[in-house]
mmCIF file of C-alpha atoms in Angstrom:
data_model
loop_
_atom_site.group_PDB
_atom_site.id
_atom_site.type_symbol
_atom_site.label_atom_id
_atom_site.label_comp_id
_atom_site.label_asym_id
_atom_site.label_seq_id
_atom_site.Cartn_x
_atom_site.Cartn_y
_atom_site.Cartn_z
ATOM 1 C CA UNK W 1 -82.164 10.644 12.313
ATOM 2 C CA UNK W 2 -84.621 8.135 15.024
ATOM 3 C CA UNK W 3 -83.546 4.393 13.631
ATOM 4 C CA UNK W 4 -87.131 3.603 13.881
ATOM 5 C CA UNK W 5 -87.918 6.516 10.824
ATOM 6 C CA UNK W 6 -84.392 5.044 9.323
ATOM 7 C CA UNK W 7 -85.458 1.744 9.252
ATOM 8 C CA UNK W 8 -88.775 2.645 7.661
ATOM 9 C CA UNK W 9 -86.938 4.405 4.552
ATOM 10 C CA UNK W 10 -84.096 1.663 4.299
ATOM 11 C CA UNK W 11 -87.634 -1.570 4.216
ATOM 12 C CA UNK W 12 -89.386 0.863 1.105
ATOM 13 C CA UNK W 13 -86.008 1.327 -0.347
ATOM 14 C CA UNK W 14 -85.149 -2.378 -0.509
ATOM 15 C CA UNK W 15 -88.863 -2.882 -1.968
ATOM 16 C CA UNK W 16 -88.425 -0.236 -4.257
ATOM 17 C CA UNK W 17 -85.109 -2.179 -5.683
ATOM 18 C CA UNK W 18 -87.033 -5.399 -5.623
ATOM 19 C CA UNK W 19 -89.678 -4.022 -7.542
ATOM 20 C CA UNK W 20 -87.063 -2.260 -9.978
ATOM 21 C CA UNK W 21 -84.757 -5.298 -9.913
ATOM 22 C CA UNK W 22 -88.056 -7.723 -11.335
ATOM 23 C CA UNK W 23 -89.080 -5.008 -13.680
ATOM 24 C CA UNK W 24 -85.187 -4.945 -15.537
ATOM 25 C CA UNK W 25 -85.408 -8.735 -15.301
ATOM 26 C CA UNK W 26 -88.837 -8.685 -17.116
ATOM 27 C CA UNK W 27 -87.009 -6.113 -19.687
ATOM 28 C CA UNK W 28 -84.211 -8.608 -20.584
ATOM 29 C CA UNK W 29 -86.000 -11.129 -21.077
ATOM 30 C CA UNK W 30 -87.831 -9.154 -23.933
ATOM 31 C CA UNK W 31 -86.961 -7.830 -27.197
ATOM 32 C CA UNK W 32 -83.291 -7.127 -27.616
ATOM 33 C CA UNK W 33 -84.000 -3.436 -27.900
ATOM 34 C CA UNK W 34 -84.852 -3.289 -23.968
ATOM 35 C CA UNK W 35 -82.300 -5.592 -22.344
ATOM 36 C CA UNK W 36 -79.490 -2.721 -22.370
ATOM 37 C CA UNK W 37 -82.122 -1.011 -20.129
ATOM 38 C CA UNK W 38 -83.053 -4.055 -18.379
ATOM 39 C CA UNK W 39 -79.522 -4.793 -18.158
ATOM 40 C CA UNK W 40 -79.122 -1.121 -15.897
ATOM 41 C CA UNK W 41 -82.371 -1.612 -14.048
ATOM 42 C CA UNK W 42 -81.336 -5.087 -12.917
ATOM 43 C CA UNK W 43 -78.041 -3.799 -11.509
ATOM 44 C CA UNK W 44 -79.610 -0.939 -9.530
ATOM 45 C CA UNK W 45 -82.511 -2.786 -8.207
ATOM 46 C CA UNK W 46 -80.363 -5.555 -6.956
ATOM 47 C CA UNK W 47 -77.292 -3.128 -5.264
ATOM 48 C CA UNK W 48 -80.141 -0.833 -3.720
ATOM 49 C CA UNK W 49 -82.080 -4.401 -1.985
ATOM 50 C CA UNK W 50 -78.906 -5.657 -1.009
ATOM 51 C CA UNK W 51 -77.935 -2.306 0.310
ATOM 52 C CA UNK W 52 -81.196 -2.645 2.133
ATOM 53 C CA UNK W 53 -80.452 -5.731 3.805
ATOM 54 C CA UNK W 54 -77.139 -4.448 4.906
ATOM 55 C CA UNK W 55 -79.288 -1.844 7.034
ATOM 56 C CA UNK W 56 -76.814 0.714 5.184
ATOM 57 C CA UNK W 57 -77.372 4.312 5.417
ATOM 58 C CA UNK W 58 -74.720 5.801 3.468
ATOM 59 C CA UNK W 59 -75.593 8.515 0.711
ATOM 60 C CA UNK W 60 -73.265 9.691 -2.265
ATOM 61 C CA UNK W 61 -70.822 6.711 -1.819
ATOM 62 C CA UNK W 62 -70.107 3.289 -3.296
ATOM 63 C CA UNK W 63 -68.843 2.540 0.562
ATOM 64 C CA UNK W 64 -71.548 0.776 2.512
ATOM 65 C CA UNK W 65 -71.768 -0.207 6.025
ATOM 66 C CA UNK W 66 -73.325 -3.266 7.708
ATOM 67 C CA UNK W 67 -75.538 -2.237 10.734
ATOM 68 C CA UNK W 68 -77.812 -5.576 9.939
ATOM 69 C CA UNK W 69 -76.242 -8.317 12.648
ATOM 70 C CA UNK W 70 -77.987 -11.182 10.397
ATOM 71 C CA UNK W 71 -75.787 -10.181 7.386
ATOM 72 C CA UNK W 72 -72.740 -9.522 9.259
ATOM 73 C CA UNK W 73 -73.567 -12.931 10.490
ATOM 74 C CA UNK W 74 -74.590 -14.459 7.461
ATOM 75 C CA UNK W 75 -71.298 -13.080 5.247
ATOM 76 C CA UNK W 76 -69.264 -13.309 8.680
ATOM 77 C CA UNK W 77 -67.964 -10.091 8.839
ATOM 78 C CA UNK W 78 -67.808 -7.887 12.187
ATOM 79 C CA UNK W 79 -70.262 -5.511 13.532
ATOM 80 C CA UNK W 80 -70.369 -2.363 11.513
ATOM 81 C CA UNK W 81 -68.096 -3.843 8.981
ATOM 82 C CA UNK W 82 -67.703 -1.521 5.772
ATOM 83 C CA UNK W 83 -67.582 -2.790 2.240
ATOM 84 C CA UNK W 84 -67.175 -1.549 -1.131
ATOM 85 C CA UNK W 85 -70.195 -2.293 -2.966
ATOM 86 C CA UNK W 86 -71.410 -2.164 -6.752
ATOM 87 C CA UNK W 87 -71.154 1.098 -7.768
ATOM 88 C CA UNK W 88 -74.312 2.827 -9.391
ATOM 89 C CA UNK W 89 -74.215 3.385 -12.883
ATOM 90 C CA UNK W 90 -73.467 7.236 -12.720
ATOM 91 C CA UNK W 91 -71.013 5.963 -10.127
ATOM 92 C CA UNK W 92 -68.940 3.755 -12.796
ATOM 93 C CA UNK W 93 -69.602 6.558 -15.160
ATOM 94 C CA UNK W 94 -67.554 8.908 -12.849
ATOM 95 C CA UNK W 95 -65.089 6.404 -12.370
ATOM 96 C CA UNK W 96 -64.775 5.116 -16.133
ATOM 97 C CA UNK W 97 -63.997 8.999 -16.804
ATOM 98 C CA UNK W 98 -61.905 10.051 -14.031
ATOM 99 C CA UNK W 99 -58.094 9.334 -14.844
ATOM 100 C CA UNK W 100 -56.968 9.008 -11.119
ATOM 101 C CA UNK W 101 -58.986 6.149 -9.634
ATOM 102 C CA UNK W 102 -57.512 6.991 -6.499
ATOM 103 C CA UNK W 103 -59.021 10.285 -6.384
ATOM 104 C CA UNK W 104 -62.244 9.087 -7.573
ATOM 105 C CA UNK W 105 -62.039 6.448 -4.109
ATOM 106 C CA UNK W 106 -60.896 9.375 -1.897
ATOM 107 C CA UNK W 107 -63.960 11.150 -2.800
ATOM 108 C CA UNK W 108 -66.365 7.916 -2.155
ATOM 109 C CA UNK W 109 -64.091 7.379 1.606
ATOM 110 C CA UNK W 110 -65.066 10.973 2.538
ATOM 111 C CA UNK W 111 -68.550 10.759 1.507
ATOM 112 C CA UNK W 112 -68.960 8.002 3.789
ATOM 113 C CA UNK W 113 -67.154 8.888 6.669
ATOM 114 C CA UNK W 114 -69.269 12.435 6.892
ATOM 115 C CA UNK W 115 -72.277 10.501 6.978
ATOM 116 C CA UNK W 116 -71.016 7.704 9.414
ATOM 117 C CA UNK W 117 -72.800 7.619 12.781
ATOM 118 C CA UNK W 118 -70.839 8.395 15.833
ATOM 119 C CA UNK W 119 -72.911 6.666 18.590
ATOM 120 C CA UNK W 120 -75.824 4.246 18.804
ATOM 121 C CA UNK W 121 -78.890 4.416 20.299
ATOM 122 C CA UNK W 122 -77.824 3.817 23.655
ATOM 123 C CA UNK W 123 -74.734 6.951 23.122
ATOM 124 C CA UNK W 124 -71.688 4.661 22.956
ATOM 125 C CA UNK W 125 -69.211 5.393 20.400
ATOM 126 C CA UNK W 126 -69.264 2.772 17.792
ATOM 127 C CA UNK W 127 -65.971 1.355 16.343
ATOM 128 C CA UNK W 128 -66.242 0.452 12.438
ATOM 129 C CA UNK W 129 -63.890 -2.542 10.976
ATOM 130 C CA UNK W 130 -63.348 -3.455 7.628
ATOM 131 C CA UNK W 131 -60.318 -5.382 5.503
ATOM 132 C CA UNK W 132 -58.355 -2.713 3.263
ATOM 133 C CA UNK W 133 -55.241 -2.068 1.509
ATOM 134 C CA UNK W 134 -52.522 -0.176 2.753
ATOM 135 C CA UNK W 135 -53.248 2.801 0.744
ATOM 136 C CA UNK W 136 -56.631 3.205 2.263
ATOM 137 C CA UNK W 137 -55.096 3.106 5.828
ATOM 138 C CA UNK W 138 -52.681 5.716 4.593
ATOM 139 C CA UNK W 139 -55.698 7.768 3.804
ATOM 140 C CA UNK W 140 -57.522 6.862 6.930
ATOM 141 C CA UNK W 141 -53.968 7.553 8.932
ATOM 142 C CA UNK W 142 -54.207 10.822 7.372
ATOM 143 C CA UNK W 143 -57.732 11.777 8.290
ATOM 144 C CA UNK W 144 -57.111 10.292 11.800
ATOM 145 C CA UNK W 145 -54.968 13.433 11.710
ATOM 146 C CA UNK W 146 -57.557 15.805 10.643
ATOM 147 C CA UNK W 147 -59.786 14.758 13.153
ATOM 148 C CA UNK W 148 -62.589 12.325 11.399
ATOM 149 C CA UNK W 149 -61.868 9.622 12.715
ATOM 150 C CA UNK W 150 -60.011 8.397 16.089
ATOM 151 C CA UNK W 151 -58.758 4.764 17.432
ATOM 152 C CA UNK W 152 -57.083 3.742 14.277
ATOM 153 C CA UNK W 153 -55.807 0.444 14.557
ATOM 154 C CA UNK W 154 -54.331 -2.284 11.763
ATOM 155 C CA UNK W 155 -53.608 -5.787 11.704
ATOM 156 C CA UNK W 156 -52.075 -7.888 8.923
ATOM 157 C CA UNK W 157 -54.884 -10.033 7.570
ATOM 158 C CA UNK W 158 -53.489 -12.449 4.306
ATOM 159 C CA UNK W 159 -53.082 -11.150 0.906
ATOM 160 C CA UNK W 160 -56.461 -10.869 -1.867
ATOM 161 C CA UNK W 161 -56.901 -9.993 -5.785
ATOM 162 C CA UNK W 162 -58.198 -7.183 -5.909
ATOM 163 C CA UNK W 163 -59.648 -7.598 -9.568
ATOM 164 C CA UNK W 164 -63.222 -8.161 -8.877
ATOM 165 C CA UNK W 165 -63.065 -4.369 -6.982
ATOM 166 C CA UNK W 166 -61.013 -3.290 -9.242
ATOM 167 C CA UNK W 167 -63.350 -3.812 -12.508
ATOM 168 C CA UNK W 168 -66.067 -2.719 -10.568
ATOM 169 C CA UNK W 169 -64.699 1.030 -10.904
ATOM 170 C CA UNK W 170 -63.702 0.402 -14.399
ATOM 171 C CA UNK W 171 -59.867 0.161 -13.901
ATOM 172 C CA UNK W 172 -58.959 -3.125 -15.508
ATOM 173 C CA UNK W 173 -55.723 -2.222 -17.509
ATOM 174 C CA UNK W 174 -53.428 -3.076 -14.960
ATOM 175 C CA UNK W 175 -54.939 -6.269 -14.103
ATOM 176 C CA UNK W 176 -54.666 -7.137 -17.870
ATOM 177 C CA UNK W 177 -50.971 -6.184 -18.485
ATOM 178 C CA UNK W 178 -50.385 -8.375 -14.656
ATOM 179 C CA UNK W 179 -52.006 -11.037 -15.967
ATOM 180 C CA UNK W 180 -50.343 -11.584 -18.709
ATOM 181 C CA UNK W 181 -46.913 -11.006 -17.863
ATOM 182 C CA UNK W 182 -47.963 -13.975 -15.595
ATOM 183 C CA UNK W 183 -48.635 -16.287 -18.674
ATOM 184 C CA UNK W 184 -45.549 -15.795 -19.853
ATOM 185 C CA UNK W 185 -43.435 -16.303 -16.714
ATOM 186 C CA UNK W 186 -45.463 -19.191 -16.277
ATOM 187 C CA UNK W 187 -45.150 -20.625 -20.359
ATOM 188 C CA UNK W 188 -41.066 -19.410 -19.884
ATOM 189 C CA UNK W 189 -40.413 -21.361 -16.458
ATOM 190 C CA UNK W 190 -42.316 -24.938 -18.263
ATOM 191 C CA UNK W 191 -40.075 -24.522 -20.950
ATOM 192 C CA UNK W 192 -37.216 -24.983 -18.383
ATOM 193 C CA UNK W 193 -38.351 -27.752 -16.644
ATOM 194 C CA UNK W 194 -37.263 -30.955 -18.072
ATOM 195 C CA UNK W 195 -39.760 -34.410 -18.252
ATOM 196 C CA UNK W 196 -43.601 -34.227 -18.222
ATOM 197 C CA UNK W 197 -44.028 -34.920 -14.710
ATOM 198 C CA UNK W 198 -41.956 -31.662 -13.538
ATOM 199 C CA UNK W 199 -43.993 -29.531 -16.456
ATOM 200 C CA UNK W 200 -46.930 -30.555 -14.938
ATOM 201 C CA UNK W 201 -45.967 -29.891 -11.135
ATOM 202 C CA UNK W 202 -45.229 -26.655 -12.448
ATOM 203 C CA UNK W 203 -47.644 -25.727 -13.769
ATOM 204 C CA UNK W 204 -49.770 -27.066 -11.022
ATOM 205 C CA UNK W 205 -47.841 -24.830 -8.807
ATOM 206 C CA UNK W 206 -48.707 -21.645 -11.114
ATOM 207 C CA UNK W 207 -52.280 -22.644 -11.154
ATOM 208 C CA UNK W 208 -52.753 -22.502 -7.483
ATOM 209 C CA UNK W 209 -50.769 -19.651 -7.198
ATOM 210 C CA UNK W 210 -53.476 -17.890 -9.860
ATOM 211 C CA UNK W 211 -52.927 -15.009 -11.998
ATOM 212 C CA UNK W 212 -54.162 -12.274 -10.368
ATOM 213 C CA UNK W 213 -51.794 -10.238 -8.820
ATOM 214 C CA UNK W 214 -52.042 -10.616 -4.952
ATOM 215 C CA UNK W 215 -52.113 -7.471 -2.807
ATOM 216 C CA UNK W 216 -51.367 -7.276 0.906
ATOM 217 C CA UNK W 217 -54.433 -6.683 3.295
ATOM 218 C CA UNK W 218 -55.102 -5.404 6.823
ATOM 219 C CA UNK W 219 -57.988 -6.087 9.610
ATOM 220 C CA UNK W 220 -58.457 -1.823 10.013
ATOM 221 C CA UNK W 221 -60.778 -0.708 12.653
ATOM 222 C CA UNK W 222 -61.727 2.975 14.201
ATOM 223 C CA UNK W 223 -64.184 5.415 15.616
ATOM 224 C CA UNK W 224 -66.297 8.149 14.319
ATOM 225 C CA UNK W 225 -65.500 11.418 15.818
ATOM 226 C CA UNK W 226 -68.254 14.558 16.317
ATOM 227 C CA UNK W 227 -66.308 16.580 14.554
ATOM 228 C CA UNK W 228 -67.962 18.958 11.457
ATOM 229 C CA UNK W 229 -65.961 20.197 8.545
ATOM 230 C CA UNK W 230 -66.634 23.751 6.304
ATOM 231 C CA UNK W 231 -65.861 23.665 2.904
ATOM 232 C CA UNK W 232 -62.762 25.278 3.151
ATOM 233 C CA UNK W 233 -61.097 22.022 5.572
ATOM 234 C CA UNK W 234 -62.686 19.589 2.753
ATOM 235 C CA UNK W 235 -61.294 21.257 0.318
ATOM 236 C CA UNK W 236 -57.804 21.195 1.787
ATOM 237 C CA UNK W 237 -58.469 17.067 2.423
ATOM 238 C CA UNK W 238 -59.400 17.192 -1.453
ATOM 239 C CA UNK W 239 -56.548 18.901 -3.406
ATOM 240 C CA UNK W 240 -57.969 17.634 -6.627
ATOM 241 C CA UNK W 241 -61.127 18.944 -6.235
ATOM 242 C CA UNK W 242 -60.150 22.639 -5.066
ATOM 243 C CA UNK W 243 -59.773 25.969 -6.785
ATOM 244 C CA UNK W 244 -58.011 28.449 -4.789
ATOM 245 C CA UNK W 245 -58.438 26.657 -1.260
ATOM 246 C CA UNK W 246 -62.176 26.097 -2.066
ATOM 247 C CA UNK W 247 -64.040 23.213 -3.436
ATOM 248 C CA UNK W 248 -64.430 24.009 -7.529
ATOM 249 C CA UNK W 249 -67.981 24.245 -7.745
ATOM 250 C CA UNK W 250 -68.206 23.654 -11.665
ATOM 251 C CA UNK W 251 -67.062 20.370 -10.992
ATOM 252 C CA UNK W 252 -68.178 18.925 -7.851
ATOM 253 C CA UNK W 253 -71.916 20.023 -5.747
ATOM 254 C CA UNK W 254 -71.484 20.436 -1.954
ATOM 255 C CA UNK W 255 -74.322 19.578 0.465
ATOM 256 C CA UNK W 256 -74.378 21.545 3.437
ATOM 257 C CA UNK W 257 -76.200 21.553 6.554
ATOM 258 C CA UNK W 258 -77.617 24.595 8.337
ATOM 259 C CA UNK W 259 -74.678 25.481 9.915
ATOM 260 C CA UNK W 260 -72.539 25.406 6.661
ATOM 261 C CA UNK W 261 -70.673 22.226 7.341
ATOM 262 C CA UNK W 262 -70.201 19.546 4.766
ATOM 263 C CA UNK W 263 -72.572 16.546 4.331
ATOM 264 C CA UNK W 264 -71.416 15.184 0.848
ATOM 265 C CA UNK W 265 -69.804 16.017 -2.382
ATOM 266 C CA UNK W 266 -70.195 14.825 -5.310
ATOM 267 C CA UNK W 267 -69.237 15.229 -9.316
ATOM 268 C CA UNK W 268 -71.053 17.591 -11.130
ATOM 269 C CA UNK W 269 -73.490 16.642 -13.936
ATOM 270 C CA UNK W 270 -71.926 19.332 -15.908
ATOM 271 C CA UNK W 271 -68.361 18.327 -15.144
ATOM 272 C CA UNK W 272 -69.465 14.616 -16.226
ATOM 273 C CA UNK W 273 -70.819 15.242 -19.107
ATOM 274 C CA UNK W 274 -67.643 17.780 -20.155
ATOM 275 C CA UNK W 275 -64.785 14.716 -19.482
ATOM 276 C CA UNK W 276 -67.844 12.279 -21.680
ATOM 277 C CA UNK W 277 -67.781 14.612 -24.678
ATOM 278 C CA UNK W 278 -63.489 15.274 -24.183
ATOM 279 C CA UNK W 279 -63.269 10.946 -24.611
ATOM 280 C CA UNK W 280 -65.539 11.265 -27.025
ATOM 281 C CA UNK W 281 -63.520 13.663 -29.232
ATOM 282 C CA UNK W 282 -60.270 12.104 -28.220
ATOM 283 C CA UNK W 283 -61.023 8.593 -29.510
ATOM 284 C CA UNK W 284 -62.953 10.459 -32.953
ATOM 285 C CA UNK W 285 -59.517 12.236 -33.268
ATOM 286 C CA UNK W 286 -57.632 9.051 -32.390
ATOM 287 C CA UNK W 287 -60.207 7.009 -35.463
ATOM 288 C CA UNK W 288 -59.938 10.142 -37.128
ATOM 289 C CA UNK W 289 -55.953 10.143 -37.204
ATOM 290 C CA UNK W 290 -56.151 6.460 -37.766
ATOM 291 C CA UNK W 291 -57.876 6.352 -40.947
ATOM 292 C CA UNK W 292 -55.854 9.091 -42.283
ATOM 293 C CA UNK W 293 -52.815 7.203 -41.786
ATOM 294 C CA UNK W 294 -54.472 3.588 -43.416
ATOM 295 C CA UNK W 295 -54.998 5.743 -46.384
ATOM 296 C CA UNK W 296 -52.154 7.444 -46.505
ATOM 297 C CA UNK W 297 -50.303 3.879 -46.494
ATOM 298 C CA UNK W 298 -52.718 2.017 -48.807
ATOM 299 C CA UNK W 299 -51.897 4.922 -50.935
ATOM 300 C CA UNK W 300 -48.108 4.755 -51.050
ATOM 301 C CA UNK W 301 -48.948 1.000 -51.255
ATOM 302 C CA UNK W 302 -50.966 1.268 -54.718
ATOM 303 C CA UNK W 303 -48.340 3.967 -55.890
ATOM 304 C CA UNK W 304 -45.585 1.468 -55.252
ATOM 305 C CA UNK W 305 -47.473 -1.560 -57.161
ATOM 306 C CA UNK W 306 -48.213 0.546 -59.952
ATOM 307 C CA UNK W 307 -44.621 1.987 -60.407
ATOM 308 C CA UNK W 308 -42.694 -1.562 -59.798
ATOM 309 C CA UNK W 309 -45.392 -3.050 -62.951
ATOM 310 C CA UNK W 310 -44.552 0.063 -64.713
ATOM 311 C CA UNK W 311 -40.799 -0.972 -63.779
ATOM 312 C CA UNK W 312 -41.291 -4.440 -64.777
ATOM 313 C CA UNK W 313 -43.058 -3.821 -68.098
ATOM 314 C CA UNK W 314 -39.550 -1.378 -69.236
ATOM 315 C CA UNK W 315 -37.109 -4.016 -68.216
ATOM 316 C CA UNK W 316 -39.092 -6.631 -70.219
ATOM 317 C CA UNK W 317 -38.948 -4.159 -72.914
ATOM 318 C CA UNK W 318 -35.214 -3.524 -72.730
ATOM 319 C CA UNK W 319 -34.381 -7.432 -72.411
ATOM 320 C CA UNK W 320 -36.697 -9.122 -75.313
ATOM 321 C CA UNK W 321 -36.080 -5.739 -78.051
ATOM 322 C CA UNK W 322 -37.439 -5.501 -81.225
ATOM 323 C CA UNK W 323 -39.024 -8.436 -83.328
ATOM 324 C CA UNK W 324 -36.737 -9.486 -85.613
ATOM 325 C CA UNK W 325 -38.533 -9.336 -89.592
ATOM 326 C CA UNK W 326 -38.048 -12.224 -91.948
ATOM 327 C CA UNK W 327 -37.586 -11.354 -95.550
#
């Protein structure tokens, strides 16, 4: 696509997120019946302006890419420096119902890196850099190998929570069992210290050490490479979302181009709304089960309260006997 018809879409579709962004606000501020809506308007009008501002072209993936040289300035980043931004709310959705996270990731990494440029305007390759984890360079090792992407290089960068990303997809539960299994190392190794002054270093020391769980990070940068994929290579790069070596088209939709190569894929509508209604059951069985069981105890409770008075009013019997009558 000409940047000059690109840059035209990306200005109206930072207005249009402006525009949707004040309208949410507007809706929040109102009765309490519209700020859940508000709420969801606000969110998508504000990701799809700063999206704007990023100059970010990306379709179909919570993965965005800075081509904008006053933000990569401004947040002091490289050029073409690729972030993970706030997902869209059918994007969380997806994630919320999707049991492997990782999977759910996978498919947002491939969605951006088949709709990556290769070259600029002047036809030099461009190299793309971003700050990962070492189980997205695993998965960018392994697509090196299937021919995406070329120039692969790492460097150790420093260690980051990943919380914040992590909640953004909806997968807090580790997080919360880290954190506190942290509270009570922390509360345990106090106890052992002896005198308020070493408590209080301690803890000091805990504090700055935070209780987020730290995870290693690398400077990653590479190239695009020309190269097209059918549906049956994708598929193979996406075990999960296969069916007999080709992509399983109840649950995922497949752009194509002319030729028959992949653009995008994405979750199905259908498939969506099938994992919604299994929670949905699962957690009305779960209540279901639950109440059953409250019941069934409350009853065995009242059972055994009227059986011990019942008890107690015999053994009274037994011990006082009959009045005695005075003649």
């Amino acid at each position: 696509m000409p940047n000059y018809i690109r840059s035209i879409k990306n200005f109206g579709k930072g207005l249009k997120g402006t525009s949707i962004a004040f309208l949410g606000t507007v809706l929040m501020i109102g009765s309490p019946q519209t700020i859940p809506l508000g709420f969801v308007m606000t969110a998508k009008g504000v990701n799809d302006a700063f999206r704007s501002l990023q100059g970010d072209y990306i379709k179909d993936s919570m993965m965005s890419v800075e081509t904008s040289k006053i933000m990569n300035k401004l947040q002091n980043h490289p050029e073409n420096y690729i972030a993970q931004t706030m997902p869209t709310v059918k994007q969380f959705l997806q994630s919320k119902l999707t049991e492997n996270k990782q999977e759910f990731l996978k498919l947002q990494e491939i969605n951006l890196l088949l709709g990556l440029d290769t070259k600029d305007k002047n036809g030099k390759s461009l190299e793309y850099n971003t700050i990962t984890h070492i189980l997205n360079y695993k998965l960018l090792r392994e697509l090196q190998e299937k021919g995406i992407i070329s120039d692969l290089k790492k460097e150790p960068y420093g260690e980051r929570s990943l919380k914040n990303a992590r909640a953004m997809i909806g997968n807090t539960a580790e997080d919360k069992k880290y954190r506190n299994k942290r509270k009570n190392e922390i509360k345990e190794r106090i106890s052992q210290q002896k005198g308020f002054l070493n408590k209080f270093k301690t803890l000091r020391e805990e504090l700055n050490e935070g209780l987020d769980k730290k995870t290693r990070m690398f400077n990653i940068s590479f190239k695009k490479t020309d190269r097209t994929f059918n549906e049956e290579e994708i598929a193979n790069m996406l075990p999960f979302a296969s069916e007999d070596g080709k992509i399983d088209r109840k649950k995922f939709n497949v752009k194509l181009d002319k030729e028959g190569n992949v653009k995008g894929i994405n979750y199905s509508v259908r498939y969506i709304v099938q994992l919604l209604r299994q929670r949905v059951k699962e957690r009305y069985d779960k209540a279901k089960t639950n109440i059953r069981e409250n019941l069934s105890s409350l009853t065995n409770g009242i059972s055994e309260i009227v059986e011990n008075e019942a008890n107690a009013r015999d053994e009274k019997q037994v011990i006082s006997g009959p009045e005695d009558k005075v003649i």
